[in-house]
PDB file of C-alpha atoms in Angstrom:
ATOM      1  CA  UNK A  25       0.000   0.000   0.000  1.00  0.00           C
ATOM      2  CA  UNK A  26       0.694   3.925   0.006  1.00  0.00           C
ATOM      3  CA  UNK A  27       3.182   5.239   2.529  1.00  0.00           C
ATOM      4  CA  UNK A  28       3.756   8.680   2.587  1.00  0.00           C
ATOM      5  CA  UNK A  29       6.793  10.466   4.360  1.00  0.00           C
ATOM      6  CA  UNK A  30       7.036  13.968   5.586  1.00  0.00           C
ATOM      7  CA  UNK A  31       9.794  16.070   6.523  1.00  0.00           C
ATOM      8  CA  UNK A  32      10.407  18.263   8.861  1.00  0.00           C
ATOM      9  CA  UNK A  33       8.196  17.178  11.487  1.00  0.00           C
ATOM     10  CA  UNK A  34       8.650  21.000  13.186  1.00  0.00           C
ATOM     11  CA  UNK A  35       9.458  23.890  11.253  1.00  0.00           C
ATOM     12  CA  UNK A  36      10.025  27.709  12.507  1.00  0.00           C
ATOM     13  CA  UNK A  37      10.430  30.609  11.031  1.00  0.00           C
ATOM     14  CA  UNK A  38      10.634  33.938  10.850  1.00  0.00           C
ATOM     15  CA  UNK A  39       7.631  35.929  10.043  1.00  0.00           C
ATOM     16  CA  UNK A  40       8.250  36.818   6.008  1.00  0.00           C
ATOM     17  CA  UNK A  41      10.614  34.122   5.383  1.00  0.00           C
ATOM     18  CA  UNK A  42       9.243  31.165   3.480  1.00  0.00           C
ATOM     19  CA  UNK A  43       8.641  27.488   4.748  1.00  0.00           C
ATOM     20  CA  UNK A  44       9.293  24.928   2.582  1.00  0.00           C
ATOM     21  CA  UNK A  45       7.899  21.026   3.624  1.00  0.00           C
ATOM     22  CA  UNK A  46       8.649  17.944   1.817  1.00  0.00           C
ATOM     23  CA  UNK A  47       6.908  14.746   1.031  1.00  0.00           C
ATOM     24  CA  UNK A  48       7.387  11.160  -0.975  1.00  0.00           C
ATOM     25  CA  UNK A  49       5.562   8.502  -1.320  1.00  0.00           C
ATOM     26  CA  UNK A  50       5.719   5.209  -2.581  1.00  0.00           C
ATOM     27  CA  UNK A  51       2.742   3.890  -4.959  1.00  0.00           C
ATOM     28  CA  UNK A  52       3.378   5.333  -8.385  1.00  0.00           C
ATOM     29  CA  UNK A  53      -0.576   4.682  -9.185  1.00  0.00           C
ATOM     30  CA  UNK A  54      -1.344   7.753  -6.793  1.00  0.00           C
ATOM     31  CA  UNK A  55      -1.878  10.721  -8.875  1.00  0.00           C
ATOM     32  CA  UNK A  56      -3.616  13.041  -6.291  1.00  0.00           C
ATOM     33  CA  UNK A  57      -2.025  15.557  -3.626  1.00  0.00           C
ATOM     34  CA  UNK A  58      -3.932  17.307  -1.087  1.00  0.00           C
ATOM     35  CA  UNK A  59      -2.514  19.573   1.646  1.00  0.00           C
ATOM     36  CA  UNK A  60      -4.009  19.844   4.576  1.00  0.00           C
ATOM     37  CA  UNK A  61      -3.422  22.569   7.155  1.00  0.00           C
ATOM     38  CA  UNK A  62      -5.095  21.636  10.904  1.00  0.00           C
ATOM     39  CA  UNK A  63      -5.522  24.422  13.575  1.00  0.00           C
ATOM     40  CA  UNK A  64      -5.715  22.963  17.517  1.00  0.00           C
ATOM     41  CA  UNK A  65      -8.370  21.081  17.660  1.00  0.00           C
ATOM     42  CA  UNK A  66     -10.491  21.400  14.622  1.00  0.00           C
ATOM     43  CA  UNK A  67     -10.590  19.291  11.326  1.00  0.00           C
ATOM     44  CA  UNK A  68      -8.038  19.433   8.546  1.00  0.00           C
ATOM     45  CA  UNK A  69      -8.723  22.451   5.441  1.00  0.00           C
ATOM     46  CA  UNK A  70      -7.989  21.636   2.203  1.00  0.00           C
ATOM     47  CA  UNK A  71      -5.428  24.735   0.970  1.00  0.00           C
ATOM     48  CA  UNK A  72      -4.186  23.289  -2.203  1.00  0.00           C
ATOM     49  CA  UNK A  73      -4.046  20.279  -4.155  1.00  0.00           C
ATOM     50  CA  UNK A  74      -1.880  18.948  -6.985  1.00  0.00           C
ATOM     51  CA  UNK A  75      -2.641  16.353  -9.687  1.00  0.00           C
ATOM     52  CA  UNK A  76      -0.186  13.895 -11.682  1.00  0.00           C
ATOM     53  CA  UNK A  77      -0.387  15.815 -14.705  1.00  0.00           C
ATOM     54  CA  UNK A  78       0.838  19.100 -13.556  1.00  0.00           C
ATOM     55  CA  UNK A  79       4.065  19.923 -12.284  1.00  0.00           C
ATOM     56  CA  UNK A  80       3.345  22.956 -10.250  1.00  0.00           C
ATOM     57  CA  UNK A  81       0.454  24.856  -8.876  1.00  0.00           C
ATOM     58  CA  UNK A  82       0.269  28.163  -7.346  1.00  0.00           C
ATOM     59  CA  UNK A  83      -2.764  29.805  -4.867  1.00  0.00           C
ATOM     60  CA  UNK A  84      -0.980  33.571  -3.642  1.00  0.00           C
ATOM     61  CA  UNK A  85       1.555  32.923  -1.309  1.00  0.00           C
ATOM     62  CA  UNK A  86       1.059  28.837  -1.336  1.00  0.00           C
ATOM     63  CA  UNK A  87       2.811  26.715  -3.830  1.00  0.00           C
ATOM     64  CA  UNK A  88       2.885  22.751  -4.177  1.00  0.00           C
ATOM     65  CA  UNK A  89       5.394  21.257  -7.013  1.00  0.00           C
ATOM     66  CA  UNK A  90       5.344  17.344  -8.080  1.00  0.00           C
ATOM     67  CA  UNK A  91       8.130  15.363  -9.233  1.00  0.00           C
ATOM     68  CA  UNK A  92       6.564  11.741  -9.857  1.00  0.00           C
ATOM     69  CA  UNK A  93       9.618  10.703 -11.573  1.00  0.00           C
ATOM     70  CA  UNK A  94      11.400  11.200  -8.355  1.00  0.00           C
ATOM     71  CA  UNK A  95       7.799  10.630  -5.940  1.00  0.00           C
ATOM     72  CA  UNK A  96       8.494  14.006  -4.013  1.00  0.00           C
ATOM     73  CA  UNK A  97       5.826  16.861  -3.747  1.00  0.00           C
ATOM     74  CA  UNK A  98       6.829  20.054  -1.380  1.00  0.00           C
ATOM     75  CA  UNK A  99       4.700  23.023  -0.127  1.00  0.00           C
ATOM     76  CA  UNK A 100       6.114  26.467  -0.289  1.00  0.00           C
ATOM     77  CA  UNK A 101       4.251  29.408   1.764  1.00  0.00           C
ATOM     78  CA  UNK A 102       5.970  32.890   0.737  1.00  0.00           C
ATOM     79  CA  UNK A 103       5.530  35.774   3.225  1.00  0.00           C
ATOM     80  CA  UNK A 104       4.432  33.808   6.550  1.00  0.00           C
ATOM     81  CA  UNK A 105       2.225  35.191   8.790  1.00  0.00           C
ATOM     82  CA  UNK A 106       1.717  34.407  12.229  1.00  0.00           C
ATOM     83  CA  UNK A 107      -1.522  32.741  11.417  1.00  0.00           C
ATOM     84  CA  UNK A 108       0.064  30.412   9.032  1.00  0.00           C
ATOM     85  CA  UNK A 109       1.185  28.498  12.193  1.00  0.00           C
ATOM     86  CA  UNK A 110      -0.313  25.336  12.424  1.00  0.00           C
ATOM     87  CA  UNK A 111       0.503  21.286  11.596  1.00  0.00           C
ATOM     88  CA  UNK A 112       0.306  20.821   7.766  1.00  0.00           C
ATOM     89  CA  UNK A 113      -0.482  17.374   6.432  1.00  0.00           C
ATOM     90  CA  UNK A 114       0.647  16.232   3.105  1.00  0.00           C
ATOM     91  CA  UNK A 115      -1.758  13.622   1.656  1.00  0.00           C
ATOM     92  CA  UNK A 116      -1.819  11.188  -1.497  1.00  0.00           C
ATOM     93  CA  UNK A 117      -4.543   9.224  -2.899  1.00  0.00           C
ATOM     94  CA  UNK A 118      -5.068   6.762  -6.166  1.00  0.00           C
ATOM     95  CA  UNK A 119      -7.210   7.263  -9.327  1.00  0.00           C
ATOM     96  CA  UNK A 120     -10.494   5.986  -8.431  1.00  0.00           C
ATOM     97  CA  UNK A 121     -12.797   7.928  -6.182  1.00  0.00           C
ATOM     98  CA  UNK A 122     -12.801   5.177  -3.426  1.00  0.00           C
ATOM     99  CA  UNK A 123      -9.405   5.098  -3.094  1.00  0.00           C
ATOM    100  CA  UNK A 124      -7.727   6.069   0.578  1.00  0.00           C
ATOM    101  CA  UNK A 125      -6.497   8.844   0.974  1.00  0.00           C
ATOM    102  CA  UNK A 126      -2.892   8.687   3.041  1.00  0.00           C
ATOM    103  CA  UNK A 127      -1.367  11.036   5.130  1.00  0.00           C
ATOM    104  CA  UNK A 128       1.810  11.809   6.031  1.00  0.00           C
ATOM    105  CA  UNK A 129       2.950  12.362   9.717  1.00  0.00           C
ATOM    106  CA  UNK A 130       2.462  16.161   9.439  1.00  0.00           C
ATOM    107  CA  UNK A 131       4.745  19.262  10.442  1.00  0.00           C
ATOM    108  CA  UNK A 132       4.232  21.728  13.062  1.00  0.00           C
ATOM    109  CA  UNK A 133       4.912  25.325  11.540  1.00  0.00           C
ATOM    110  CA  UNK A 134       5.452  28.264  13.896  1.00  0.00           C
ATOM    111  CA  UNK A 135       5.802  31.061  12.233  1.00  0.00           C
ATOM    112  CA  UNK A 136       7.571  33.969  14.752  1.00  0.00           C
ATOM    113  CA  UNK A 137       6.373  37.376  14.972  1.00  0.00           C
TER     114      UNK A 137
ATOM    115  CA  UNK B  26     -19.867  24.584  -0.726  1.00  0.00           C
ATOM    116  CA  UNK B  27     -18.373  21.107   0.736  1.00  0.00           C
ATOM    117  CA  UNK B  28     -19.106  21.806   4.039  1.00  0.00           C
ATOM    118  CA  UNK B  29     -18.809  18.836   6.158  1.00  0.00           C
ATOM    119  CA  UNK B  30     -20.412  18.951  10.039  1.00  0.00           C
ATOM    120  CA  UNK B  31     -20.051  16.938  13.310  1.00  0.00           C
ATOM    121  CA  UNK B  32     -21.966  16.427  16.436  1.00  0.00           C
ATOM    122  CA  UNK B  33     -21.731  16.769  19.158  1.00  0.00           C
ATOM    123  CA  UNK B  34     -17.830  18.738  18.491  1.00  0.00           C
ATOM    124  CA  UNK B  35     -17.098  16.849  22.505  1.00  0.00           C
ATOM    125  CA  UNK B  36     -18.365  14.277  24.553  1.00  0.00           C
ATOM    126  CA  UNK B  37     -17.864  12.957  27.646  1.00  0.00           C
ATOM    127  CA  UNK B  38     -18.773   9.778  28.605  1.00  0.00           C
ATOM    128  CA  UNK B  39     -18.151   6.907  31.348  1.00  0.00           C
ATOM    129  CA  UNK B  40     -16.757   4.063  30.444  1.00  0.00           C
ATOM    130  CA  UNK B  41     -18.981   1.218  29.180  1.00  0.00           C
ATOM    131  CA  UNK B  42     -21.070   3.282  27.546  1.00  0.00           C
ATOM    132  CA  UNK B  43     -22.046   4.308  24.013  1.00  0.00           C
ATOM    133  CA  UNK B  44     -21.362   7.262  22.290  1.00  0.00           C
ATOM    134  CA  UNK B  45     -23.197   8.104  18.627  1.00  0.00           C
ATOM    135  CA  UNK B  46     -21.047  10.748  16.435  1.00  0.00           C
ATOM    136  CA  UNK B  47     -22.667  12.086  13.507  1.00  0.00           C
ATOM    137  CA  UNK B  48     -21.590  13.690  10.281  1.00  0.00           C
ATOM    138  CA  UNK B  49     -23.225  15.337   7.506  1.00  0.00           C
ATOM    139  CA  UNK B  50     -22.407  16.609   4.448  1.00  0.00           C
ATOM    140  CA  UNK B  51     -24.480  19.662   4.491  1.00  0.00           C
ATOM    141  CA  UNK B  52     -24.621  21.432   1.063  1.00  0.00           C
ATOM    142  CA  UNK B  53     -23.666  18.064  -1.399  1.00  0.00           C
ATOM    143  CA  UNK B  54     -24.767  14.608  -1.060  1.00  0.00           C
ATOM    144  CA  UNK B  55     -21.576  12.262  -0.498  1.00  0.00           C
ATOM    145  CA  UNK B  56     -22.113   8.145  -1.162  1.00  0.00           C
ATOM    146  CA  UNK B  57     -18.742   7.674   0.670  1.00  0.00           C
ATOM    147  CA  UNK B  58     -17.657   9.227   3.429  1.00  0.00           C
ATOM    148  CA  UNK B  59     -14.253   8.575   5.484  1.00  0.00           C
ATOM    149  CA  UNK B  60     -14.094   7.931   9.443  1.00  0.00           C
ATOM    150  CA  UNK B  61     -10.586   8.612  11.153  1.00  0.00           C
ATOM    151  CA  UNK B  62      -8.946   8.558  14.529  1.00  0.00           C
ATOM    152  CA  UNK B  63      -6.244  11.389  15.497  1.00  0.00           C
ATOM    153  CA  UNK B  64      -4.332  11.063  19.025  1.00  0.00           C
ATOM    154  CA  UNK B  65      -2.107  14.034  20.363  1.00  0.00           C
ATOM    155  CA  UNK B  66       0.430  15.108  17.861  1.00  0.00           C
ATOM    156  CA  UNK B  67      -0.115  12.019  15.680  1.00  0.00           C
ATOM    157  CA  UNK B  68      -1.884  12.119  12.293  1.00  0.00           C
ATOM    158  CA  UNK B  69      -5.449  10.871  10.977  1.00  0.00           C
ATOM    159  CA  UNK B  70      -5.777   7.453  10.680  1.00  0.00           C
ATOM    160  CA  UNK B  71      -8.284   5.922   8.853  1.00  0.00           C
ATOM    161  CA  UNK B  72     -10.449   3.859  10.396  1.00  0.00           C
ATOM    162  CA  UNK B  73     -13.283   2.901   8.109  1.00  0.00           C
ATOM    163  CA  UNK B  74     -14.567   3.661   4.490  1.00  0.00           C
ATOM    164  CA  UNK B  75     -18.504   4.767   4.903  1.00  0.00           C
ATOM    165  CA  UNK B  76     -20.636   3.943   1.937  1.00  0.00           C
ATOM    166  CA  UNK B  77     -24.632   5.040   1.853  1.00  0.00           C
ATOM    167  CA  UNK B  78     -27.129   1.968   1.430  1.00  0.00           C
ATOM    168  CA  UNK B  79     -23.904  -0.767   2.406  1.00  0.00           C
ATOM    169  CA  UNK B  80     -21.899  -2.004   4.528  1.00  0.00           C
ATOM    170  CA  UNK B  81     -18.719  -0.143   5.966  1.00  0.00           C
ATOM    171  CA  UNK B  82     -14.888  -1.417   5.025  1.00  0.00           C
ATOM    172  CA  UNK B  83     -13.130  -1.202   7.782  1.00  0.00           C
ATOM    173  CA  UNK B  84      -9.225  -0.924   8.037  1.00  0.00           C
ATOM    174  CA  UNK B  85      -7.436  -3.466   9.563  1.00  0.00           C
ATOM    175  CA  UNK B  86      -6.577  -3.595  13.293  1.00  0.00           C
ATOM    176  CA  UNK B  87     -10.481  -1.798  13.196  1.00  0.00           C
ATOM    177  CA  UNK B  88     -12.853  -3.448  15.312  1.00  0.00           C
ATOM    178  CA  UNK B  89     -16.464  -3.742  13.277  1.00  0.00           C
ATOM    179  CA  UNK B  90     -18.252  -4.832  16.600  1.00  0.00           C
ATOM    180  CA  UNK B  91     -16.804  -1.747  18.215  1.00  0.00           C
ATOM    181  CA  UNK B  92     -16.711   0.679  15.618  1.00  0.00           C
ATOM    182  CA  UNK B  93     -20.182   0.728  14.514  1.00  0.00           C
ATOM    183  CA  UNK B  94     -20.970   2.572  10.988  1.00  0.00           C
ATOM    184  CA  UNK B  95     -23.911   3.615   9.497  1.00  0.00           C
ATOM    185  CA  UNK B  96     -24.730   5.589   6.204  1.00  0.00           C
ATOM    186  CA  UNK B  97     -28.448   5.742   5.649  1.00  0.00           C
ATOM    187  CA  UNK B  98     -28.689   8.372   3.744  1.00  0.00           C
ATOM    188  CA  UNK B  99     -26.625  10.212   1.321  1.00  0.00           C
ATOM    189  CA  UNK B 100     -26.192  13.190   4.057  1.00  0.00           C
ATOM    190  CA  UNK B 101     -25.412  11.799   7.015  1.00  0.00           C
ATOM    191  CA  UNK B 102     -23.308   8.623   8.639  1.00  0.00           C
ATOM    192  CA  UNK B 103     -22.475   7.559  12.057  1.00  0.00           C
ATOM    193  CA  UNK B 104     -20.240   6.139  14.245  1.00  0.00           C
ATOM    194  CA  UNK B 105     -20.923   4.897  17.269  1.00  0.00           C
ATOM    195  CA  UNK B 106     -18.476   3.894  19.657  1.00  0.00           C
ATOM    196  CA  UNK B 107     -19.685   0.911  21.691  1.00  0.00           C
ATOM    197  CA  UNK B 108     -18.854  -0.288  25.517  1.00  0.00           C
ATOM    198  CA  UNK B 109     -16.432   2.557  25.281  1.00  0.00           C
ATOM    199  CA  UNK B 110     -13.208   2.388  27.276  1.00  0.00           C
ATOM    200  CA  UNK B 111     -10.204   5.274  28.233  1.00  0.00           C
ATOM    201  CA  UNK B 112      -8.526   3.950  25.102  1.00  0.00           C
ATOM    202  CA  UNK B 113     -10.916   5.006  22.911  1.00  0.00           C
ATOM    203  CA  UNK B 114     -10.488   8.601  24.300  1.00  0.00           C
ATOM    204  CA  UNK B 115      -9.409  10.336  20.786  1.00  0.00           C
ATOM    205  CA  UNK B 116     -10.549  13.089  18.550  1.00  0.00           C
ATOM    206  CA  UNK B 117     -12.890  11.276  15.951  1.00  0.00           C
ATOM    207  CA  UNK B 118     -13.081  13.148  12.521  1.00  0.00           C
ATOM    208  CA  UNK B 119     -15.280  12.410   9.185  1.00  0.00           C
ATOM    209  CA  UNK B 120     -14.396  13.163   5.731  1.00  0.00           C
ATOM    210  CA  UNK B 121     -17.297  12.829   2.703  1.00  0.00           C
ATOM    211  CA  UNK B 122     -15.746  12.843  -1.181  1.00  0.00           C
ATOM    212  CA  UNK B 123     -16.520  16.398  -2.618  1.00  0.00           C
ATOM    213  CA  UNK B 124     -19.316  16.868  -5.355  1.00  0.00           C
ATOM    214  CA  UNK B 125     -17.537  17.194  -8.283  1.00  0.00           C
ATOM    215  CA  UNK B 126     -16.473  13.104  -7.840  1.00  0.00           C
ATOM    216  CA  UNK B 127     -13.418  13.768  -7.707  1.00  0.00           C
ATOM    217  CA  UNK B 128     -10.362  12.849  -5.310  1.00  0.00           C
ATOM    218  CA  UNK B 129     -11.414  16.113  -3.248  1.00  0.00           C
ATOM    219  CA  UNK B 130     -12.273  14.747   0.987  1.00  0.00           C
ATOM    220  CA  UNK B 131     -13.777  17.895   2.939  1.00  0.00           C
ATOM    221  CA  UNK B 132     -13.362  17.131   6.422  1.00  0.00           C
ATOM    222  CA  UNK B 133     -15.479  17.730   9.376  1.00  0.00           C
ATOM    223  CA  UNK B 134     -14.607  19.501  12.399  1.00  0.00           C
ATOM    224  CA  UNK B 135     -14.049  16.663  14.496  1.00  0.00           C
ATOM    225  CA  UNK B 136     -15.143  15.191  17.888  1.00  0.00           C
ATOM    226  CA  UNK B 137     -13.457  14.966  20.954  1.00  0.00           C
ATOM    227  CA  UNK B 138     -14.335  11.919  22.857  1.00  0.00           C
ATOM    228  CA  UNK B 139     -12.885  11.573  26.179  1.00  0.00           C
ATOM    229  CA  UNK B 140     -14.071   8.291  28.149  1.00  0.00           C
ATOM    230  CA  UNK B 141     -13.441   8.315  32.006  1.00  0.00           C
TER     231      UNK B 141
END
């Protein structure tokens, strides 16, 4: 089955400075990315996926690339704000809609005023 | 759209008893809908696969007996967590596949269950 690595489990930076999160995964069949950013105690929000037929996708300051030669997808947020602090999961799932969706271990991102 | 809801958001419960979580998709209808499991600093496992007018598929390791699922209607499922124990003290959360039919999971806000 799909496992999905994540790296770095904690991440801080400066407020402005970019965070940049990595993932892999190991079933070349999945062809669907999610992110996922969780707040303390509430549910996972979707903030931007990525598909096997695009390389990269932008949404403002958040960016997701794919490499599925290599199986390694990354998240870049430009200009952090404090309220970009939170754990951000990185996600992959197969072709068919009943296929799992797996996540990765998630990082914590504190993002210093 | 996609907006997924739970209830109750926390419950507390003694132990031996059973606790009913529900989740509804409230502007789409969703035939499956995803039930996971989330301890402290950990991330989501899934638990079971919900699908309306069936049975659920339940991941391994998942008790079926304990873990009861139900998806009546295309709207709403259920969990209910039977002859709960302190173990089963997590923070329950529901996913339902997004309208379009796509890969898209919209989450719900999740449940904290804490069994005394």
């Amino acid at each position: 089955g799909e496992n999905v690595e994540q790296h770095p489990s904690t991440l801080s930076v400066q407020e402005g400075d970019s965070a940049v999160i990595k993932c892999t995964y190991s079933d070349s069949a999945s062809n669907y990315f999610p992110w996922y950013k969780q707040e303390l105690g509430k549910g996972p929000q979707l903030i931007i996926d990525i598909r096997s037929n695009v390389g990269e996708k932008k949404d403002q300051r958040i960016a997701v690339t794919l490499n599925k030669t290599a199986k390694h997808f990354s998240l870049h947020i430009t200009e952090t704000q404090p309220e970009d602090s939170a754990v951000y999961f990185c996600a992959a799932t197969g072709k068919t809609s009943y296929d799992k969706v797996i996540f990765g271990p998630g990082t914590s991102l504190s993002v210093i005023p | 759209g996609a907006v997924v809801s739970q209830h109750p958001s926390w419950v507390i419960c003694k132990s031996g008893t059973s606790v009913k979580i529900e989740c509804r998709s409230l502007d789409f209808q969703a035939t499956t809908m995803f039930w996971y499991r989330q301890f402290p600093k950990q991330s989501l496992m899934l638990m079971a696969t919900s699908n309306e007018g069936s049975k659920a598929t339940y991941e391994q390791g998942v008790e079926k007996d304990k873990f009861l699922i139900n998806h009546a209607s295309l709207t709403l499922s259920t969990l209910t967590v039977t002859s709960a124990h302190p173990e089963d003290s997590s923070f329950y959360i529901c996913s339902a596949r997004g309208p379009s039919g796509r890969n898209e999971q919209f989450f719900g806000p999740g449940t904290r269950l804490t069994v005394l």
